[in-house]
Amino acid sequence: QVQLVESGGGSVQAGGSLRLSCTFSGRSFVTYAMGWFRQAPGKEREFVAAISWSGGSTYVPDSVKGRFTISRDDIKKTVYLQMNRLKPEDTAVYYCAADQNPTFKVVIVTNPASYDYWGQGTQVFVSS
């Protein structure tokens, strides 16, 4: 059974940085594409970043491009989301997710329904 545990959330002033971590427990981490989503109160879950099983491909939407970076450490079975130049609109609960589908396409990795496992989330609050 796969379990995902996020950490690293907290409160930060606008312009600051945070690094979120997602630790994977279970087998075959290296076969999963990993994604980050976020959900603000009253809003739908929003795609933030994804990385392929090999780490060779990543994708972030325009809303965070140039500010957020996703990476993975297969030895530590951990995926990271480095968030820089944070804005108040980045305030949300951030979720990590794992996808067994080996095909890394934007239409797939940006869809929450594509993911097989989810973490419980970590809160990020950005003050102005």
GROMACS .gro file of C-alpha atoms in nm:
model
  128
    1GLN     CA    1   0.000   0.000   0.000
    2VAL     CA    2   0.129   0.342  -0.096
    3GLN     CA    3   0.119   0.627   0.152
    4LEU     CA    4   0.217   0.987   0.089
    5VAL     CA    5   0.302   1.234   0.364
    6GLU     CA    6   0.354   1.603   0.292
    7SER     CA    7   0.556   1.839   0.507
    8GLY     CA    8   0.711   2.183   0.490
    9GLY     CA    9   0.403   2.399   0.486
   10GLY     CA   10   0.365   2.704   0.704
   11SER     CA   11   0.322   3.079   0.706
   12VAL     CA   12   0.543   3.312   0.505
   13GLN     CA   13   0.534   3.672   0.391
   14ALA     CA   14   0.482   3.757   0.027
   15GLY     CA   15   0.806   3.726  -0.164
   16GLY     CA   16   0.934   3.450   0.061
   17SER     CA   17   1.007   3.086  -0.011
   18LEU     CA   18   0.903   2.745   0.112
   19ARG     CA   19   1.005   2.394   0.016
   20LEU     CA   20   0.742   2.125   0.044
   21SER     CA   21   0.837   1.761   0.074
   22CYS     CA   22   0.634   1.452   0.002
   23THR     CA   23   0.762   1.123   0.137
   24PHE     CA   24   0.647   0.805  -0.037
   25SER     CA   25   0.615   0.479   0.151
   26GLY     CA   26   0.551   0.159  -0.037
   27ARG     CA   27   0.707  -0.018  -0.330
   28SER     CA   28   0.825   0.100  -0.668
   29PHE     CA   29   0.848   0.473  -0.612
   30VAL     CA   30   1.062   0.497  -0.924
   31THR     CA   31   0.769   0.381  -1.139
   32TYR     CA   32   0.537   0.664  -1.032
   33ALA     CA   33   0.495   1.005  -1.181
   34MET     CA   34   0.441   1.253  -0.900
   35GLY     CA   35   0.230   1.565  -0.888
   36TRP     CA   36   0.145   1.858  -0.665
   37PHE     CA   37  -0.198   2.016  -0.647
   38ARG     CA   38  -0.343   2.286  -0.426
   39GLN     CA   39  -0.687   2.381  -0.307
   40ALA     CA   40  -0.789   2.713  -0.161
   41PRO     CA   41  -1.112   2.752   0.040
   42GLY     CA   42  -1.414   2.755  -0.186
   43LYS     CA   43  -1.211   2.669  -0.496
   44GLU     CA   44  -1.149   2.357  -0.700
   45ARG     CA   45  -0.829   2.158  -0.672
   46GLU     CA   46  -0.568   2.315  -0.896
   47PHE     CA   47  -0.269   2.151  -1.064
   48VAL     CA   48   0.067   2.297  -0.960
   49ALA     CA   49   0.348   2.073  -1.085
   50ALA     CA   50   0.433   1.722  -1.204
   51ILE     CA   51   0.744   1.517  -1.262
   52SER     CA   52   0.780   1.197  -1.460
   53TRP     CA   53   0.885   0.863  -1.311
   54SER     CA   54   1.235   0.911  -1.449
   55GLY     CA   55   1.263   1.272  -1.340
   56GLY     CA   56   1.344   1.361  -1.698
   57SER     CA   57   1.025   1.553  -1.761
   58THR     CA   58   0.852   1.817  -1.554
   59TYR     CA   59   0.559   2.045  -1.612
   60VAL     CA   60   0.427   2.351  -1.430
   61PRO     CA   61   0.143   2.578  -1.538
   62ASP     CA   62   0.194   2.941  -1.632
   63SER     CA   63   0.052   3.054  -1.297
   64VAL     CA   64   0.363   2.928  -1.116
   65LYS     CA   65   0.619   2.903  -1.395
   66GLY     CA   66   0.947   3.064  -1.298
   67ARG     CA   67   0.856   3.050  -0.928
   68PHE     CA   68   0.786   2.682  -0.851
   69THR     CA   69   1.015   2.389  -0.923
   70ILE     CA   70   0.945   2.020  -0.876
   71SER     CA   71   1.216   1.760  -0.821
   72ARG     CA   72   1.253   1.408  -0.688
   73ASP     CA   73   1.506   1.203  -0.496
   74ASP     CA   74   1.455   0.836  -0.571
   75ILE     CA   75   1.690   0.723  -0.297
   76LYS     CA   76   1.495   0.914  -0.034
   77LYS     CA   77   1.165   0.835  -0.209
   78THR     CA   78   1.075   1.198  -0.178
   79VAL     CA   79   0.940   1.460  -0.415
   80TYR     CA   80   0.993   1.828  -0.352
   81LEU     CA   81   0.817   2.149  -0.448
   82GLN     CA   82   1.040   2.454  -0.419
   83MET     CA   83   0.825   2.764  -0.407
   84ASN     CA   84   0.986   3.105  -0.449
   85ARG     CA   85   0.849   3.460  -0.472
   86LEU     CA   86   0.531   3.346  -0.303
   87LYS     CA   87   0.215   3.550  -0.342
   88PRO     CA   88  -0.097   3.571  -0.122
   89GLU     CA   89  -0.288   3.391  -0.397
   90ASP     CA   90  -0.062   3.089  -0.343
   91THR     CA   91  -0.233   3.035  -0.008
   92ALA     CA   92  -0.390   2.688  -0.011
   93VAL     CA   93  -0.362   2.334   0.112
   94TYR     CA   94  -0.100   2.162  -0.101
   95TYR     CA   95  -0.141   1.795  -0.188
   96CYS     CA   96   0.104   1.543  -0.322
   97ALA     CA   97  -0.016   1.268  -0.554
   98ALA     CA   98   0.124   0.959  -0.724
   99ASP     CA   99   0.034   0.829  -1.070
  100GLN     CA  100   0.121   0.479  -1.192
  101ASN     CA  101   0.064   0.568  -1.556
  102PRO     CA  102   0.406   0.566  -1.728
  103THR     CA  103   0.284   0.808  -1.994
  104PHE     CA  104   0.378   1.164  -1.908
  105LYS     CA  105   0.148   1.395  -2.099
  106VAL     CA  106   0.017   1.732  -1.991
  107VAL     CA  107  -0.345   1.628  -2.039
  108ILE     CA  108  -0.284   1.335  -1.804
  109VAL     CA  109  -0.067   1.482  -1.530
  110THR     CA  110  -0.279   1.796  -1.489
  111ASN     CA  111  -0.595   1.592  -1.423
  112PRO     CA  112  -0.651   1.497  -1.056
  113ALA     CA  113  -0.843   1.189  -1.168
  114SER     CA  114  -0.522   1.048  -1.319
  115TYR     CA  115  -0.362   0.999  -0.980
  116ASP     CA  116  -0.387   0.680  -0.779
  117TYR     CA  117  -0.276   0.797  -0.437
  118TRP     CA  118  -0.298   1.122  -0.242
  119GLY     CA  119  -0.147   1.266   0.070
  120GLN     CA  120  -0.337   1.448   0.342
  121GLY     CA  121  -0.208   1.790   0.247
  122THR     CA  122  -0.002   2.063   0.406
  123GLN     CA  123  -0.121   2.420   0.460
  124VAL     CA  124   0.061   2.713   0.305
  125PHE     CA  125  -0.035   3.065   0.407
  126VAL     CA  126   0.118   3.367   0.238
  127SER     CA  127   0.055   3.704   0.400
  128SER     CA  128   0.071   4.034   0.215
   0.00000   0.00000   0.00000
